[in-house]
mmCIF file of C-alpha atoms and ligand atoms in Angstrom:
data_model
loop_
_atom_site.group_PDB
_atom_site.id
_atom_site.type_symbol
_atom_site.label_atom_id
_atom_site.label_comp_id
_atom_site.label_asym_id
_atom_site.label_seq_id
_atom_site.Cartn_x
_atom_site.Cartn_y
_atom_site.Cartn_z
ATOM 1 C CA UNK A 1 8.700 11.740 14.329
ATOM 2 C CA UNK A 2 10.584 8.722 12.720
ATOM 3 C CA UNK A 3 9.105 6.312 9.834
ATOM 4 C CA UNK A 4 10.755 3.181 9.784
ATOM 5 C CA UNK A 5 10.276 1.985 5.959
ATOM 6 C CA UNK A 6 11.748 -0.020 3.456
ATOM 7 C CA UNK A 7 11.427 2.002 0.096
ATOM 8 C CA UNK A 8 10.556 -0.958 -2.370
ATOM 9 C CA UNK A 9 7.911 -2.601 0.209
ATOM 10 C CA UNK A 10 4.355 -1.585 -0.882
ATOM 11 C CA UNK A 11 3.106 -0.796 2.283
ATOM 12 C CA UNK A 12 5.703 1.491 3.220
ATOM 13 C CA UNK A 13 4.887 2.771 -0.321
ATOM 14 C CA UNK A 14 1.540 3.609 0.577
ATOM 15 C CA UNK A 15 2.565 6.155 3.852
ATOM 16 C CA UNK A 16 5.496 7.768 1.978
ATOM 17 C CA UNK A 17 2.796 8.315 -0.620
ATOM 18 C CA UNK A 18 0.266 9.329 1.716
ATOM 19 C CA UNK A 19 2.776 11.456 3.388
ATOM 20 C CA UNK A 20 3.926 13.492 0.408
ATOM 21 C CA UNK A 21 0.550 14.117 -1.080
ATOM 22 C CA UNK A 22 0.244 15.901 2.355
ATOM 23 C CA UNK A 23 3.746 17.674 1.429
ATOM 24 C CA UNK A 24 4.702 16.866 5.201
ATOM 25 C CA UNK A 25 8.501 17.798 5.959
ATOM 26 C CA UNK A 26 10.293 16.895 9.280
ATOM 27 C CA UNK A 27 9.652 13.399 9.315
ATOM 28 C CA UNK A 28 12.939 11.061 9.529
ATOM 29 C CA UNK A 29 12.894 7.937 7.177
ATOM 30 C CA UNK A 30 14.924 5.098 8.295
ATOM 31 C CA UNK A 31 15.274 2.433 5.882
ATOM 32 C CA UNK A 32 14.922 -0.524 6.981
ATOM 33 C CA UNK A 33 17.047 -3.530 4.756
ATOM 34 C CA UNK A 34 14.423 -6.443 4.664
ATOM 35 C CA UNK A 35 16.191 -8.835 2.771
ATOM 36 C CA UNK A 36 19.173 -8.429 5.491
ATOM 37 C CA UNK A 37 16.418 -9.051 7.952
ATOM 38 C CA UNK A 38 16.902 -5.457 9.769
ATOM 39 C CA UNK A 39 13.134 -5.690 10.852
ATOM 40 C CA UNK A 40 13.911 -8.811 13.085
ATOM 41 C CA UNK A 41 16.501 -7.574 15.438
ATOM 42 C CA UNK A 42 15.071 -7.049 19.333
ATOM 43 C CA UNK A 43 15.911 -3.312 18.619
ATOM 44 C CA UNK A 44 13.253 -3.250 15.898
ATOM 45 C CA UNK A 45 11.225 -5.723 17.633
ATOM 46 C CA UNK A 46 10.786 -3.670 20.041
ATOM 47 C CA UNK A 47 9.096 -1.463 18.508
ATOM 48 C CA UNK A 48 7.328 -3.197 16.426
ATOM 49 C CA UNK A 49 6.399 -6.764 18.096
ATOM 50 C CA UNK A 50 4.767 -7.766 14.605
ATOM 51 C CA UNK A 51 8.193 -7.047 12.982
ATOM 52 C CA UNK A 52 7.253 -5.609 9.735
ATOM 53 C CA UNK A 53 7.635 -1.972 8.362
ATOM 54 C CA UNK A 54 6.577 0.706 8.405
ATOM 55 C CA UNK A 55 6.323 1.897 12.023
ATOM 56 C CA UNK A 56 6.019 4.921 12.631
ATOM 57 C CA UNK A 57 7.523 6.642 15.830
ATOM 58 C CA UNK A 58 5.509 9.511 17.635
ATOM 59 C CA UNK A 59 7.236 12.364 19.370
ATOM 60 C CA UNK A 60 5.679 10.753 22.710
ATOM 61 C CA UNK A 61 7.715 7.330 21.851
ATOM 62 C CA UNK A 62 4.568 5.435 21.000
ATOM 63 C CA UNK A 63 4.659 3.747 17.660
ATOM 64 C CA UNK A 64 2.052 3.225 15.136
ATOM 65 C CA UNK A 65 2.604 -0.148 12.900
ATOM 66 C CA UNK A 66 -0.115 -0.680 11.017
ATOM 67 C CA UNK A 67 0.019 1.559 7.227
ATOM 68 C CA UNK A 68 -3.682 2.618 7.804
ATOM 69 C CA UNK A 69 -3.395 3.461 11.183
ATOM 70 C CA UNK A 70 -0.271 5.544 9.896
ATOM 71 C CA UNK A 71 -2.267 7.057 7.682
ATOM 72 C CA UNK A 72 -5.674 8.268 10.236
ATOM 73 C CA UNK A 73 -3.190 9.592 12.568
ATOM 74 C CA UNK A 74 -1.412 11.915 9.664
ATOM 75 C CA UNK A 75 -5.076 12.735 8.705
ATOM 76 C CA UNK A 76 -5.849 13.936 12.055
ATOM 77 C CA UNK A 77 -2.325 15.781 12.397
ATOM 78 C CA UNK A 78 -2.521 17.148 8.796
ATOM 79 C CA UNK A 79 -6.108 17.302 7.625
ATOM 80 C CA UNK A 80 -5.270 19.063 4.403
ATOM 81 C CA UNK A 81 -5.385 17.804 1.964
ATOM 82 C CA UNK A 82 -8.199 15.190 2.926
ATOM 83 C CA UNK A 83 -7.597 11.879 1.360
ATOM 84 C CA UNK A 84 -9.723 9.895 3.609
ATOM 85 C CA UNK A 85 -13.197 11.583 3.475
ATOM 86 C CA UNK A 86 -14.156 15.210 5.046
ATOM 87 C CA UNK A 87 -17.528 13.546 6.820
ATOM 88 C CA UNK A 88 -18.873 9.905 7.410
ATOM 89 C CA UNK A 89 -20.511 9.066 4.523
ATOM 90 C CA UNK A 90 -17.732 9.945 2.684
ATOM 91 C CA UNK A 91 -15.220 8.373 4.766
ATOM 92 C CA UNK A 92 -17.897 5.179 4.633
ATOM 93 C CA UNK A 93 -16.898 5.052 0.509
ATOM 94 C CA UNK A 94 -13.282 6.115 0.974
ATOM 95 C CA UNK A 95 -12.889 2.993 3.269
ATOM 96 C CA UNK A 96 -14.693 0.535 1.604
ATOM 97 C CA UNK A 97 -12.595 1.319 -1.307
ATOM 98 C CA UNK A 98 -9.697 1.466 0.328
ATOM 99 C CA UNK A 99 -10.085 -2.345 2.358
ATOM 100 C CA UNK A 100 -11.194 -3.659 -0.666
ATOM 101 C CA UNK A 101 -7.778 -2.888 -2.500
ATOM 102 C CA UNK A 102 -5.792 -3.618 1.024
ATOM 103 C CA UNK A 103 -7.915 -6.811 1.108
ATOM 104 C CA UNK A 104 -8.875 -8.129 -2.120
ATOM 105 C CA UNK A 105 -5.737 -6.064 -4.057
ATOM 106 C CA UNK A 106 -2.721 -5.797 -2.531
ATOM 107 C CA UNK A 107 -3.124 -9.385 -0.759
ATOM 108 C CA UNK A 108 -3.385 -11.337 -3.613
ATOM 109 C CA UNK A 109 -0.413 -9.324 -5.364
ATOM 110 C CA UNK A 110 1.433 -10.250 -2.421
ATOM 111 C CA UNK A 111 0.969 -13.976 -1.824
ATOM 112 C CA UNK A 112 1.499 -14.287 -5.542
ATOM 113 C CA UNK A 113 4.857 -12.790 -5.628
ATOM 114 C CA UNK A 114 6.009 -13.792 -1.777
ATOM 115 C CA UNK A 115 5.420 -17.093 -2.535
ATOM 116 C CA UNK A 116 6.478 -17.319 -6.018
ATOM 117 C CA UNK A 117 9.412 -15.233 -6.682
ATOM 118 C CA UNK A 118 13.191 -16.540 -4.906
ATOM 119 C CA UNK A 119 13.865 -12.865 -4.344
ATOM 120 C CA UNK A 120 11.191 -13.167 -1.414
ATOM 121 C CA UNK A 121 12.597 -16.415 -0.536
ATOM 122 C CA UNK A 122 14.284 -14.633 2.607
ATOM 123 C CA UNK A 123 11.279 -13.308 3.815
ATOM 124 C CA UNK A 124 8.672 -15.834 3.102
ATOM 125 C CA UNK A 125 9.671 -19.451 4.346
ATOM 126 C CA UNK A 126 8.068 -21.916 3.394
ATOM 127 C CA UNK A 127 7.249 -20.585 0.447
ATOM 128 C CA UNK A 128 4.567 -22.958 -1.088
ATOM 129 C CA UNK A 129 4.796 -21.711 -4.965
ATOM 130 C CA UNK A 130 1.606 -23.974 -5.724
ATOM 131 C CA UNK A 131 -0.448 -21.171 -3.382
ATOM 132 C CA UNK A 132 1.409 -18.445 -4.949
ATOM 133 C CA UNK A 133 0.659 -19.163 -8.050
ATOM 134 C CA UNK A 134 -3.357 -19.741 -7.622
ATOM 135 C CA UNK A 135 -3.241 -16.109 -6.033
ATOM 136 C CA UNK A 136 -1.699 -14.803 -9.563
ATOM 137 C CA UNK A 137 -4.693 -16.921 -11.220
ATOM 138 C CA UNK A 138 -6.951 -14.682 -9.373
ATOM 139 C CA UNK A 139 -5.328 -11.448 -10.353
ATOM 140 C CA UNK A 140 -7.068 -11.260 -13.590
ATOM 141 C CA UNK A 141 -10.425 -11.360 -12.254
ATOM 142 C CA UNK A 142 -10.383 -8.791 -9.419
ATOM 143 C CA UNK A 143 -8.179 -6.755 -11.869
ATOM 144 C CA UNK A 144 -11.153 -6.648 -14.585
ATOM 145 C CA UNK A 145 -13.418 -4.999 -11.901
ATOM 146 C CA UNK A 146 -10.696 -2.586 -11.151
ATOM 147 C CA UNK A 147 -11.276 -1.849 -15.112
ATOM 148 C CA UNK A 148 -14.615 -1.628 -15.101
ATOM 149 C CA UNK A 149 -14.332 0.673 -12.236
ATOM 150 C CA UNK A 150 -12.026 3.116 -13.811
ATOM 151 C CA UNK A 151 -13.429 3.445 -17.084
ATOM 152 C CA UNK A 152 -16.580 4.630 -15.142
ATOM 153 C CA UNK A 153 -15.073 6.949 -12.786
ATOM 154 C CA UNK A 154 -11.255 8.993 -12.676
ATOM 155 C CA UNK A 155 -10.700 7.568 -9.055
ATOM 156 C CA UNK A 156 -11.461 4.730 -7.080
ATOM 157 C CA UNK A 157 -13.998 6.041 -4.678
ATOM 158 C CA UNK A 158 -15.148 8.494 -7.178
ATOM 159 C CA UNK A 159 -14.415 11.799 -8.552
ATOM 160 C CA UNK A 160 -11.590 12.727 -6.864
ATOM 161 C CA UNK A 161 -8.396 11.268 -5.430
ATOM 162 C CA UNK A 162 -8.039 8.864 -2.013
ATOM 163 C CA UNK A 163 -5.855 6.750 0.048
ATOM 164 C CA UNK A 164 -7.713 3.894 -1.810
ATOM 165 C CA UNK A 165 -5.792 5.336 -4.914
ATOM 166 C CA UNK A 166 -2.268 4.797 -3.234
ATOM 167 C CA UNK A 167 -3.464 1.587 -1.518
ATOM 168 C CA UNK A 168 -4.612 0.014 -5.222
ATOM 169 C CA UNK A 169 -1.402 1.668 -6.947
ATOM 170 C CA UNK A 170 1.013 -0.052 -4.565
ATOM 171 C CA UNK A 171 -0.095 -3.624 -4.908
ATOM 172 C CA UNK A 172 -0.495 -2.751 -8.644
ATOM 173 C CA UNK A 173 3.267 -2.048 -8.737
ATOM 174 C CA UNK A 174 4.168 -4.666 -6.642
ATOM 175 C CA UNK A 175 2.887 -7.044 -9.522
ATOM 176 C CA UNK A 176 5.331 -5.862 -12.238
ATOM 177 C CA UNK A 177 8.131 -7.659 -10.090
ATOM 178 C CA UNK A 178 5.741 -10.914 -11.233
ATOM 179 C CA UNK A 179 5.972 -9.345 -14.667
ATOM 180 C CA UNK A 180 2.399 -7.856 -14.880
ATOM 181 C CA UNK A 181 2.116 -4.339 -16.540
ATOM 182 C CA UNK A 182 -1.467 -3.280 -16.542
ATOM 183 C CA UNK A 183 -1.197 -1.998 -20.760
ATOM 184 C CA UNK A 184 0.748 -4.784 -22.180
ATOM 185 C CA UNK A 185 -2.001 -6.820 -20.344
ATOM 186 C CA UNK A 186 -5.043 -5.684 -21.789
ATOM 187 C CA UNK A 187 -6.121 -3.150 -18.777
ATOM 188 C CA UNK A 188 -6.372 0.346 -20.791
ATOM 189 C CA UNK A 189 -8.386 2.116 -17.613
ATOM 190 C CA UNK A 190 -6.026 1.144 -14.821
ATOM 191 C CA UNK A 191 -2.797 2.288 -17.077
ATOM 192 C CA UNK A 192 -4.467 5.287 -17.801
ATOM 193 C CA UNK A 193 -5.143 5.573 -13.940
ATOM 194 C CA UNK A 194 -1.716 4.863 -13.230
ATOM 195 C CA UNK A 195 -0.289 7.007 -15.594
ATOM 196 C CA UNK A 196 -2.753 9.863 -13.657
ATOM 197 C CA UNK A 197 -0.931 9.110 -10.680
ATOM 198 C CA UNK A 198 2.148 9.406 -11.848
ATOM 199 C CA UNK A 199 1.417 12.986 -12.718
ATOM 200 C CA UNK A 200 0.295 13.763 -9.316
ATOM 201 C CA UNK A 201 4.526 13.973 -8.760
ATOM 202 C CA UNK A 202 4.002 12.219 -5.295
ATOM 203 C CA UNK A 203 4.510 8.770 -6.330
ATOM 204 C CA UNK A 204 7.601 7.440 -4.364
ATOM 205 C CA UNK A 205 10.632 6.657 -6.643
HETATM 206 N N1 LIG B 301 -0.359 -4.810 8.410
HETATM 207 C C1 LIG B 301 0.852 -4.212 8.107
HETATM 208 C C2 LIG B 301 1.601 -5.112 7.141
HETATM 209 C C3 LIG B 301 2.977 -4.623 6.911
HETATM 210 C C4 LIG B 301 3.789 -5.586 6.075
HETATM 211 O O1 LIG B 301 3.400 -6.732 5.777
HETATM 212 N N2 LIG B 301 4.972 -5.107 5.682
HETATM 213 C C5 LIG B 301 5.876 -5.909 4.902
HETATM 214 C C6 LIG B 301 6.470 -5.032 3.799
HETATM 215 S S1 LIG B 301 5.224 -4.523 2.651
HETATM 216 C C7 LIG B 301 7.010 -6.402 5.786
HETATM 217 O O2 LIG B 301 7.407 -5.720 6.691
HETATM 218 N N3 LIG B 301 7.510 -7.599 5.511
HETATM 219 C C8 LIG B 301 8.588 -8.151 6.247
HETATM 220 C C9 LIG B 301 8.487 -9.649 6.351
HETATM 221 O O3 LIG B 301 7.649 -10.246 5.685
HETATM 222 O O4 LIG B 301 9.279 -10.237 7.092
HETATM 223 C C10 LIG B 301 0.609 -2.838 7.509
HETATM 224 O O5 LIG B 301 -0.389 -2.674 6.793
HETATM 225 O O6 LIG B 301 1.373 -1.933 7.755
#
């Protein structure tokens, strides 16, 4: 198995995460230099049609290039730990929370900073900094329920630790290259969250 990634990216972020809370060994990273455009040659393309990371390449030579989709098939391969619900209900709450902070999250983050910062200027063209901008206007907002959340319960689909938690932490991180740390910011509960994760030692560097 090979996982094409790009270690700053969040949603490579998310499967390394995913993938060392499950302590699996014996899968080659390639990174992937986004900013050279290393996604966009026909060799990548061709595995990857979409040309983003990651992709991940099965023994079989099929590839997987969506990060969730990464993610059920690693569940299925390695079930323990389970991080994305041991029966349906719970998998029902587990997703919700985890498409919320793919959806609502880690999209907003994104179109703030891809269309605001010139560092993402090789990836994102046009940028329109206008749009970018009213997505970091949001932030605030679906950041205060995140707080609310999280000073009501340790995790975000409960009492114990998900993919949802890796899904929320990467677009959270991806907002400090806008400048945005959660403490200095008023948000006591998601620091305190994040600082929880940290602990967990499987945060990727
Ligand atoms: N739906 C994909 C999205 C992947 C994605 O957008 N990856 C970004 C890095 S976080 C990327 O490859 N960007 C390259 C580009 O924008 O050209 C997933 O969830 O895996």
């Amino acid at each position: 198995m090979r996982l094409y990634s790009s270690s700053r990216a969040p949603n490579p972020r998310r499967v390394q995460m995913f993938i060392a809370e499950k302590a699996i060994t014996g899968i080659e990273t390639v990174e992937i230099d986004l900013v050279a455009h290393g996604h966009r040659s026909a060799e990548f393309a061709a595995r990857n049609p979409f040309q983003r990371v990651p992709v991940l390449e099965l023994d079989d030579g099929r590839h997987l290039s969506e990060s969730r989709a990464i993610c059920t098939w690693l569940e299925a391969m390695y079930p323990e730990p389970n991080l994305m619900g041991r029966d349906g209900v719970e998998r029902a709450f587990i997703e919700e929370a985890d498409r919320r902070a793919e959806f609502t999250l880690l999209l907003t983050v994104a179109m703030w900073i891809r269309h605001t910062h010139p560092g993402l200027a090789a990836l994102e063209q046009p940028q329109f900094p206008d749009y970018g901008r009213a997505m970091g206007e949001r932030l605030p907002k679906i950041l205060a329920w995140y707080e609310e959340r999280l000073g009501r319960q340790p995790w975000l689909a409960g009492e114990r630790f998900s993919i949802a938690d890796i899904t929320a932490m990467v677009a959270i991180d991806f907002a400090r290259v806008g400048g945005f740390k959660p403490a200095a910011a008023g948000f006591t509960h998601i620091a305190a969250w994040r600082e929880r994760l940290q602990q967990r030692g499987t945060v990727p560097a």
